[in-house]
Amino acid sequence: MNKYGIKDYIKSDVIRYRGKFTVKNFLVLFAFNKGFRVTFWFRMAQSQAFGNRVVRGIARLSQLRTGIQLGIDTKIGYGLYIGHSGPIVVNPGTTIGNNVNISQITTIGSNSNRFAKIGNNVYIGPGVSVVEGVLIGDNATIGAGSVVTKDIPSKATAAGNYAKVLNYNQPGRYINNKWREI
């Protein structure tokens, strides 16, 4: 956890989905959005105050039911948005910045101890594979079906198998309702 508490992480996630935080928005998301529910339990399991075995068990059960795997050691910034539920696999050593969208059928993995680092305001489209210790810069867009094996610079749109930079037009255009520091 960073300088803010667990409540701020959860608020930031609600803001990404609904545009502003209200108790009603939180309850609607928790009741009806599988991606948000997995993120909520992930945040709770990482919290010093709530990270006990029962909460970790609930987080794991939530992940098994949805096919969204977020390793407890994954570092995820504020405002995570999971567009559709599963399957999504994120390696536990991965670092994910603020205001990141992760779409369905995405794998961010490593068979070694080289973990991906994803910057702030990044959109990862459906069916993307991020392989090994690549760096995806801030405000980048990764197109659907891409296989990312090399670093992607900030403000770039990349796509393909293997992902190549296509342009630097409208970086971060798919990142809505950005969380901003309080």
Coordinates of N, CA and C in Angstrom, one line a residue:
M1 N 0.8 -1.2 0.0 CA 0.0 0.0 0.0 C 0.9 1.3 0.0
N2 N 0.4 2.3 -0.6 CA 1.1 3.5 -0.7 C 0.8 4.5 0.4
K3 N 0.9 5.8 0.2 CA 0.7 6.7 1.3 C -0.8 6.9 1.7
Y4 N -1.7 6.4 0.9 CA -3.1 6.4 1.2 C -3.5 5.1 1.7
G5 N -4.7 5.0 2.4 CA -5.1 3.7 2.9 C -6.0 2.9 2.0
I6 N -6.5 1.8 2.5 CA -7.3 0.9 1.7 C -8.5 1.5 1.2
K7 N -9.1 2.4 2.0 CA -10.4 3.1 1.5 C -10.1 3.9 0.2
D8 N -8.9 4.5 0.2 CA -8.6 5.3 -1.0 C -8.4 4.4 -2.3
Y9 N -7.8 3.2 -2.1 CA -7.7 2.3 -3.2 C -9.1 1.9 -3.7
I10 N -10.0 1.6 -2.8 CA -11.3 1.1 -3.2 C -12.1 2.3 -3.8
K11 N -12.0 3.5 -3.2 CA -12.6 4.7 -3.8 C -12.1 4.9 -5.2
S12 N -10.8 4.8 -5.4 CA -10.3 5.0 -6.8 C -10.8 4.0 -7.8
D13 N -11.0 2.8 -7.3 CA -11.5 1.8 -8.2 C -13.0 2.1 -8.6
V14 N -13.8 2.5 -7.6 CA -15.2 2.9 -7.9 C -15.2 4.0 -8.8
I15 N -14.4 5.0 -8.6 CA -14.3 6.2 -9.5 C -14.0 5.8 -11.0
R16 N -13.1 4.8 -11.2 CA -12.8 4.4 -12.5 C -14.0 3.7 -13.2
Y17 N -14.8 3.0 -12.5 CA -16.0 2.4 -13.1 C -17.2 3.3 -13.2
R18 N -17.4 4.2 -12.2 CA -18.7 4.9 -12.2 C -18.5 6.4 -12.3
G19 N -17.3 7.0 -12.3 CA -17.1 8.4 -12.4 C -17.0 9.2 -11.1
K20 N -17.7 8.7 -10.1 CA -17.5 9.3 -8.8 C -17.8 8.2 -7.7
F21 N -17.3 8.5 -6.5 CA -17.5 7.5 -5.4 C -18.8 7.9 -4.6
T22 N -19.7 7.0 -4.5 CA -20.8 7.1 -3.6 C -21.0 5.7 -3.0
V23 N -21.7 5.6 -1.9 CA -21.9 4.3 -1.3 C -22.8 3.5 -2.3
K24 N -23.8 4.1 -2.9 CA -24.6 3.4 -3.9 C -23.8 2.9 -5.0
N25 N -22.9 3.7 -5.6 CA -22.0 3.2 -6.7 C -21.2 2.0 -6.2
F26 N -20.7 2.0 -5.0 CA -19.9 0.9 -4.5 C -20.8 -0.3 -4.4
L27 N -22.0 -0.2 -3.8 CA -22.8 -1.4 -3.6 C -23.3 -2.0 -4.9
V28 N -23.6 -1.1 -5.9 CA -24.0 -1.6 -7.2 C -22.9 -2.4 -7.9
L29 N -21.7 -1.8 -7.8 CA -20.5 -2.5 -8.4 C -20.2 -3.9 -7.7
F30 N -20.3 -3.8 -6.3 CA -20.0 -5.0 -5.6 C -21.0 -6.1 -5.9
A31 N -22.2 -5.7 -6.0 CA -23.3 -6.7 -6.3 C -23.3 -7.3 -7.7
F32 N -22.9 -6.5 -8.7 CA -23.2 -6.9 -10.1 C -21.9 -6.9 -11.0
N33 N -20.8 -6.5 -10.5 CA -19.6 -6.4 -11.4 C -18.5 -7.4 -10.8
K34 N -18.3 -8.5 -11.5 CA -17.3 -9.5 -11.0 C -15.9 -8.9 -11.0
G35 N -15.5 -8.2 -12.0 CA -14.1 -7.6 -12.0 C -13.9 -6.7 -10.8
F36 N -14.9 -5.9 -10.5 CA -14.7 -5.0 -9.3 C -14.7 -5.8 -8.0
R37 N -15.5 -6.8 -7.9 CA -15.6 -7.6 -6.7 C -14.2 -8.3 -6.5
V38 N -13.6 -8.8 -7.5 CA -12.3 -9.4 -7.4 C -11.3 -8.4 -6.9
T39 N -11.3 -7.2 -7.5 CA -10.4 -6.1 -7.1 C -10.6 -5.7 -5.7
F40 N -11.9 -5.6 -5.3 CA -12.2 -5.3 -3.9 C -11.5 -6.3 -2.9
W41 N -11.7 -7.6 -3.1 CA -11.2 -8.6 -2.2 C -9.7 -8.7 -2.3
F42 N -9.1 -8.4 -3.5 CA -7.7 -8.3 -3.7 C -7.1 -7.2 -2.8
R43 N -7.8 -6.0 -2.8 CA -7.3 -4.9 -2.0 C -7.5 -5.2 -0.5
M44 N -8.5 -5.8 -0.1 CA -8.7 -6.2 1.3 C -7.7 -7.2 1.7
A45 N -7.3 -8.2 0.9 CA -6.3 -9.2 1.2 C -4.9 -8.5 1.4
Q46 N -4.7 -7.5 0.6 CA -3.4 -6.8 0.7 C -3.3 -5.9 1.9
S47 N -4.4 -5.5 2.4 CA -4.5 -4.5 3.5 C -3.8 -5.1 4.8
Q48 N -3.1 -4.3 5.5 CA -2.5 -4.7 6.8 C -3.7 -5.0 7.8
A49 N -4.7 -4.2 7.7 CA -5.8 -4.3 8.7 C -6.7 -5.6 8.5
F50 N -6.9 -5.9 7.2 CA -7.8 -7.0 6.9 C -7.2 -8.2 6.3
G51 N -5.9 -8.2 6.0 CA -5.2 -9.2 5.3 C -5.0 -10.5 6.0
N52 N -6.0 -11.0 6.7 CA -5.9 -12.2 7.4 C -6.3 -13.4 6.5
R53 N -6.2 -14.6 7.1 CA -6.5 -15.8 6.3 C -7.9 -15.9 5.8
V54 N -8.8 -15.4 6.5 CA -10.2 -15.5 6.0 C -10.4 -14.6 4.8
V55 N -9.9 -13.4 4.9 CA -10.1 -12.4 3.8 C -9.3 -12.9 2.6
R56 N -8.1 -13.5 2.8 CA -7.3 -14.0 1.7 C -8.1 -15.2 1.1
G57 N -8.7 -16.0 1.9 CA -9.5 -17.1 1.4 C -10.7 -16.7 0.5
I58 N -11.4 -15.6 1.0 CA -12.5 -15.0 0.2 C -11.9 -14.5 -1.1
A59 N -10.8 -13.8 -1.1 CA -10.2 -13.2 -2.3 C -9.9 -14.4 -3.3
R60 N -9.3 -15.4 -2.8 CA -8.9 -16.5 -3.7 C -10.2 -17.2 -4.3
L61 N -11.2 -17.4 -3.4 CA -12.5 -18.0 -3.9 C -13.1 -17.1 -5.0
S62 N -13.1 -15.8 -4.8 CA -13.6 -14.8 -5.8 C -12.8 -14.9 -7.1
Q63 N -11.5 -15.1 -7.0 CA -10.7 -15.2 -8.2 C -11.0 -16.5 -8.9
L64 N -11.2 -17.6 -8.2 CA -11.5 -18.9 -8.8 C -12.8 -18.9 -9.5
R65 N -13.8 -18.2 -8.9 CA -15.1 -18.1 -9.6 C -15.2 -17.3 -10.8
T66 N -14.3 -16.3 -10.9 CA -14.3 -15.4 -12.1 C -13.2 -15.7 -13.1
G67 N -12.2 -16.5 -12.8 CA -11.1 -16.7 -13.7 C -10.1 -15.5 -13.7
I68 N -10.3 -14.6 -12.8 CA -9.4 -13.5 -12.7 C -8.3 -13.7 -11.6
Q69 N -7.1 -13.9 -12.0 CA -6.0 -14.3 -11.0 C -5.1 -13.1 -10.8
L70 N -5.2 -12.5 -9.6 CA -4.3 -11.4 -9.2 C -3.5 -11.9 -8.0
G71 N -2.2 -12.2 -8.3 CA -1.4 -12.7 -7.2 C -1.3 -11.7 -6.0
I72 N -1.4 -12.2 -4.8 CA -1.4 -11.3 -3.6 C -0.2 -10.4 -3.6
D73 N 0.9 -10.8 -4.2 CA 2.1 -9.9 -4.2 C 2.2 -8.9 -5.4
T74 N 1.2 -9.0 -6.2 CA 1.1 -8.0 -7.3 C 1.0 -6.6 -6.8
K75 N 1.7 -5.7 -7.3 CA 1.6 -4.3 -6.9 C 0.7 -3.6 -7.9
I76 N -0.5 -3.1 -7.4 CA -1.4 -2.5 -8.3 C -1.7 -1.1 -7.8
G77 N -1.6 -0.1 -8.6 CA -1.8 1.3 -8.2 C -3.3 1.6 -8.1
Y78 N -3.6 2.8 -8.0 CA -5.0 3.3 -7.8 C -5.8 3.2 -9.1
G79 N -7.1 2.9 -9.0 CA -8.0 3.0 -10.2 C -7.8 1.9 -11.1
L80 N -7.8 0.6 -10.7 CA -7.8 -0.5 -11.6 C -9.2 -0.7 -12.2
Y81 N -9.2 -0.9 -13.5 CA -10.5 -1.2 -14.2 C -10.4 -2.5 -14.9
I82 N -11.2 -3.4 -14.6 CA -11.3 -4.7 -15.3 C -12.6 -4.7 -16.1
G83 N -12.4 -4.5 -17.5 CA -13.6 -4.3 -18.3 C -14.6 -5.4 -18.4
H84 N -14.1 -6.6 -18.4 CA -15.0 -7.8 -18.4 C -14.4 -8.9 -17.6
S85 N -15.2 -9.7 -17.0 CA -14.5 -10.7 -16.1 C -13.9 -11.8 -17.0
G86 N -12.8 -12.2 -16.5 CA -11.9 -13.3 -16.9 C -12.0 -13.8 -18.3
P87 N -11.1 -14.7 -18.6 CA -10.0 -15.1 -17.8 C -8.9 -14.0 -17.9
I88 N -8.3 -13.7 -16.7 CA -7.2 -12.8 -16.7 C -6.2 -13.4 -15.7
V89 N -4.9 -13.4 -16.1 CA -3.9 -13.9 -15.2 C -2.8 -12.9 -15.1
V90 N -2.5 -12.5 -13.9 CA -1.4 -11.5 -13.7 C -0.4 -12.1 -12.7
N91 N 0.8 -12.2 -13.2 CA 1.9 -12.8 -12.4 C 2.1 -12.0 -11.1
P92 N 2.3 -12.7 -10.0 CA 2.4 -12.0 -8.7 C 3.5 -11.0 -8.6
G93 N 4.6 -11.1 -9.4 CA 5.7 -10.1 -9.3 C 5.4 -8.8 -10.2
T94 N 4.3 -8.8 -10.9 CA 4.0 -7.7 -11.8 C 3.7 -6.4 -11.0
T95 N 4.1 -5.3 -11.6 CA 3.8 -3.9 -11.0 C 2.9 -3.2 -12.0
I96 N 1.8 -2.8 -11.6 CA 0.8 -2.1 -12.4 C 0.5 -0.7 -11.8
G97 N 0.6 0.3 -12.7 CA 0.4 1.7 -12.2 C -1.0 2.1 -12.0
N98 N -1.2 3.4 -11.9 CA -2.6 4.0 -11.6 C -3.4 4.0 -12.9
N99 N -4.7 3.9 -12.8 CA -5.6 4.1 -13.9 C -5.3 3.2 -15.1
V100 N -5.2 1.9 -14.8 CA -5.0 0.9 -15.8 C -6.2 0.1 -16.1
N101 N -6.5 -0.1 -17.4 CA -7.6 -1.0 -17.9 C -7.0 -2.3 -18.3
I102 N -7.6 -3.4 -17.8 CA -7.2 -4.7 -18.2 C -8.4 -5.4 -18.8
S103 N -8.3 -5.8 -20.0 CA -9.5 -6.5 -20.7 C -9.4 -8.0 -20.5
Q104 N -10.5 -8.7 -20.9 CA -10.6 -10.1 -20.8 C -9.6 -10.9 -21.6
I105 N -9.3 -12.1 -21.2 CA -8.4 -13.0 -21.9 C -7.0 -12.4 -22.0
T106 N -6.6 -11.8 -20.9 CA -5.3 -11.2 -20.8 C -4.4 -12.0 -19.9
T107 N -3.1 -12.2 -20.3 CA -2.1 -12.8 -19.5 C -0.9 -11.9 -19.4
I108 N -0.5 -11.6 -18.1 CA 0.7 -10.8 -17.9 C 1.6 -11.8 -17.0
G109 N 2.5 -12.4 -17.7 CA 3.2 -13.5 -17.0 C 4.7 -13.6 -17.2
S110 N 5.3 -14.5 -16.5 CA 6.7 -14.7 -16.5 C 7.1 -16.1 -16.1
N111 N 8.0 -16.7 -16.8 CA 8.5 -18.0 -16.4 C 9.8 -17.9 -15.7
S112 N 10.3 -16.6 -15.5 CA 11.5 -16.4 -14.8 C 11.2 -15.3 -13.7
N113 N 12.2 -14.8 -13.2 CA 12.0 -13.7 -12.2 C 12.1 -12.3 -12.8
R114 N 11.8 -12.2 -14.0 CA 11.7 -10.9 -14.7 C 10.2 -10.6 -14.9
F115 N 9.8 -9.6 -14.1 CA 8.3 -9.3 -14.1 C 8.0 -8.0 -14.9
A116 N 6.9 -8.0 -15.5 CA 6.4 -6.8 -16.2 C 6.2 -5.6 -15.3
K117 N 6.4 -4.4 -15.9 CA 6.1 -3.2 -15.2 C 5.2 -2.4 -16.2
I118 N 4.0 -2.1 -15.7 CA 3.0 -1.4 -16.5 C 2.8 0.0 -15.9
G119 N 2.9 1.0 -16.7 CA 2.9 2.4 -16.3 C 1.5 2.9 -15.9
N120 N 1.3 4.2 -15.8 CA 0.0 4.8 -15.5 C -0.8 5.1 -16.7
N121 N -2.1 5.0 -16.6 CA -3.0 5.4 -17.7 C -2.8 4.5 -18.9
V122 N -2.7 3.2 -18.7 CA -2.4 2.2 -19.7 C -3.7 1.4 -20.0
Y123 N -4.0 1.2 -21.3 CA -5.1 0.4 -21.7 C -4.5 -0.9 -22.3
I124 N -5.0 -2.0 -21.8 CA -4.6 -3.3 -22.3 C -5.8 -4.0 -22.9
G125 N -5.8 -4.2 -24.2 CA -7.0 -4.7 -24.9 C -7.2 -6.2 -24.7
P126 N -8.3 -6.7 -25.2 CA -8.7 -8.1 -25.0 C -7.6 -9.0 -25.7
G127 N -7.4 -10.2 -25.1 CA -6.5 -11.2 -25.7 C -5.1 -10.9 -25.7
V128 N -4.6 -10.0 -24.9 CA -3.2 -9.6 -24.9 C -2.4 -10.5 -24.0
S129 N -1.2 -10.8 -24.5 CA -0.2 -11.5 -23.7 C 1.0 -10.6 -23.5
V130 N 1.4 -10.3 -22.2 CA 2.6 -9.6 -21.9 C 3.6 -10.6 -21.3
V131 N 4.7 -10.7 -22.0 CA 5.6 -11.8 -21.7 C 6.9 -11.3 -21.0
E132 N 7.2 -11.8 -19.9 CA 8.5 -11.6 -19.2 C 8.6 -10.1 -18.7
G133 N 9.8 -9.6 -18.6 CA 10.0 -8.4 -17.9 C 10.0 -7.2 -18.8
V134 N 8.9 -7.0 -19.5 CA 8.8 -5.8 -20.4 C 8.3 -4.6 -19.6
L135 N 8.6 -3.4 -20.1 CA 8.1 -2.2 -19.5 C 7.1 -1.6 -20.5
I136 N 5.9 -1.3 -20.0 CA 4.9 -0.6 -20.9 C 4.8 0.8 -20.2
G137 N 5.1 1.8 -21.0 CA 5.2 3.2 -20.5 C 3.9 3.8 -20.2
D138 N 3.9 4.9 -19.6 CA 2.7 5.7 -19.3 C 1.9 6.0 -20.5
N139 N 0.6 6.1 -20.4 CA -0.4 6.5 -21.4 C -0.3 5.6 -22.7
A140 N 0.1 4.4 -22.6 CA 0.2 3.5 -23.7 C -1.1 2.8 -23.9
T141 N -1.3 2.4 -25.2 CA -2.5 1.5 -25.5 C -1.9 0.3 -26.2
I142 N -2.4 -0.9 -25.7 CA -2.0 -2.1 -26.3 C -3.2 -2.7 -27.0
G143 N -3.2 -2.9 -28.3 CA -4.3 -3.4 -29.1 C -4.6 -4.8 -28.8
A144 N -5.9 -5.2 -29.1 CA -6.4 -6.5 -28.9 C -5.5 -7.6 -29.6
G145 N -5.3 -8.7 -29.0 CA -4.6 -9.8 -29.5 C -3.1 -9.7 -29.6
S146 N -2.6 -8.7 -29.0 CA -1.1 -8.4 -29.1 C -0.3 -9.3 -28.2
V147 N 0.9 -9.6 -28.6 CA 1.8 -10.3 -27.8 C 3.0 -9.4 -27.6
V148 N 3.1 -8.9 -26.3 CA 4.1 -7.9 -26.0 C 5.4 -8.6 -25.5
T149 N 6.5 -8.5 -26.2 CA 7.7 -9.2 -25.8 C 8.8 -8.2 -25.6
K150 N 8.6 -6.9 -26.0 CA 9.6 -5.9 -25.9 C 8.9 -4.7 -25.3
D151 N 9.8 -3.8 -24.7 CA 9.3 -2.6 -24.1 C 8.4 -1.7 -25.1
I152 N 7.4 -1.1 -24.5 CA 6.5 -0.2 -25.3 C 6.7 1.2 -24.7
P153 N 7.1 2.2 -25.5 CA 7.4 3.5 -24.9 C 6.1 4.2 -24.5
S154 N 6.2 5.2 -23.7 CA 5.1 6.0 -23.2 C 4.4 6.7 -24.4
K155 N 3.1 6.9 -24.3 CA 2.3 7.5 -25.3 C 2.2 6.8 -26.6
A156 N 2.5 5.5 -26.6 CA 2.5 4.8 -27.9 C 1.3 3.9 -28.0
T157 N 0.8 3.7 -29.2 CA -0.2 2.7 -29.4 C 0.5 1.5 -30.1
A158 N 0.4 0.3 -29.6 CA 1.1 -0.8 -30.1 C 0.1 -2.0 -30.3
A159 N 0.4 -2.8 -31.3 CA -0.5 -3.9 -31.6 C 0.3 -4.9 -32.4
G160 N -0.2 -6.1 -32.5 CA 0.3 -7.1 -33.3 C 0.9 -8.3 -32.6
N161 N 1.4 -9.3 -33.4 CA 2.0 -10.4 -32.8 C 3.3 -10.6 -33.6
Y162 N 4.3 -10.0 -33.1 CA 4.7 -9.4 -31.9 C 4.4 -7.9 -31.9
A163 N 4.0 -7.3 -30.8 CA 3.5 -6.0 -30.7 C 4.6 -5.0 -31.2
K164 N 4.1 -4.1 -32.1 CA 5.0 -3.0 -32.6 C 4.3 -1.7 -32.4
V165 N 5.0 -0.7 -32.3 CA 4.4 0.7 -32.1 C 3.8 1.1 -33.5
L166 N 2.5 1.4 -33.4 CA 1.8 1.9 -34.6 C 1.8 3.4 -34.8
N167 N 1.6 4.1 -33.7 CA 1.6 5.5 -33.7 C 1.7 6.1 -32.3
Y168 N 1.7 7.4 -32.2 CA 1.7 8.1 -31.0 C 0.5 9.1 -30.9
N169 N -0.6 8.7 -31.6 CA -1.8 9.5 -31.7 C -2.7 9.2 -30.5
Q170 N -3.3 10.2 -29.9 CA -4.3 10.1 -28.8 C -3.9 9.1 -27.7
P171 N -2.8 9.3 -27.1 CA -2.4 8.3 -26.1 C -3.4 8.3 -24.9
G172 N -3.6 7.2 -24.4 CA -4.5 7.0 -23.2 C -6.0 7.3 -23.5
R173 N -6.4 7.3 -24.7 CA -7.8 7.7 -25.1 C -8.8 6.8 -24.5
Y174 N -8.5 5.6 -24.1 CA -9.5 4.7 -23.6 C -9.6 4.7 -22.0
I175 N -8.8 5.5 -21.4 CA -8.8 5.6 -20.0 C -9.8 6.7 -19.6
N176 N -10.9 6.3 -19.1 CA -11.9 7.2 -18.6 C -12.0 7.3 -17.1
N177 N -12.6 8.4 -16.6 CA -12.8 8.5 -15.1 C -11.5 8.3 -14.3
K178 N -10.5 9.0 -14.7 CA -9.2 8.8 -14.1 C -9.2 9.2 -12.6
W179 N -8.6 8.3 -11.8 CA -8.4 8.7 -10.4 C -7.3 9.7 -10.3
R180 N -7.5 10.7 -9.5 CA -6.5 11.7 -9.3 C -6.3 11.8 -7.8
E181 N -5.0 12.1 -7.4 CA -4.7 12.1 -6.0 C -5.6 13.1 -5.2
I182 N -5.9 12.7 -4.0 CA -6.8 13.5 -3.2 C -6.2 14.8 -2.8

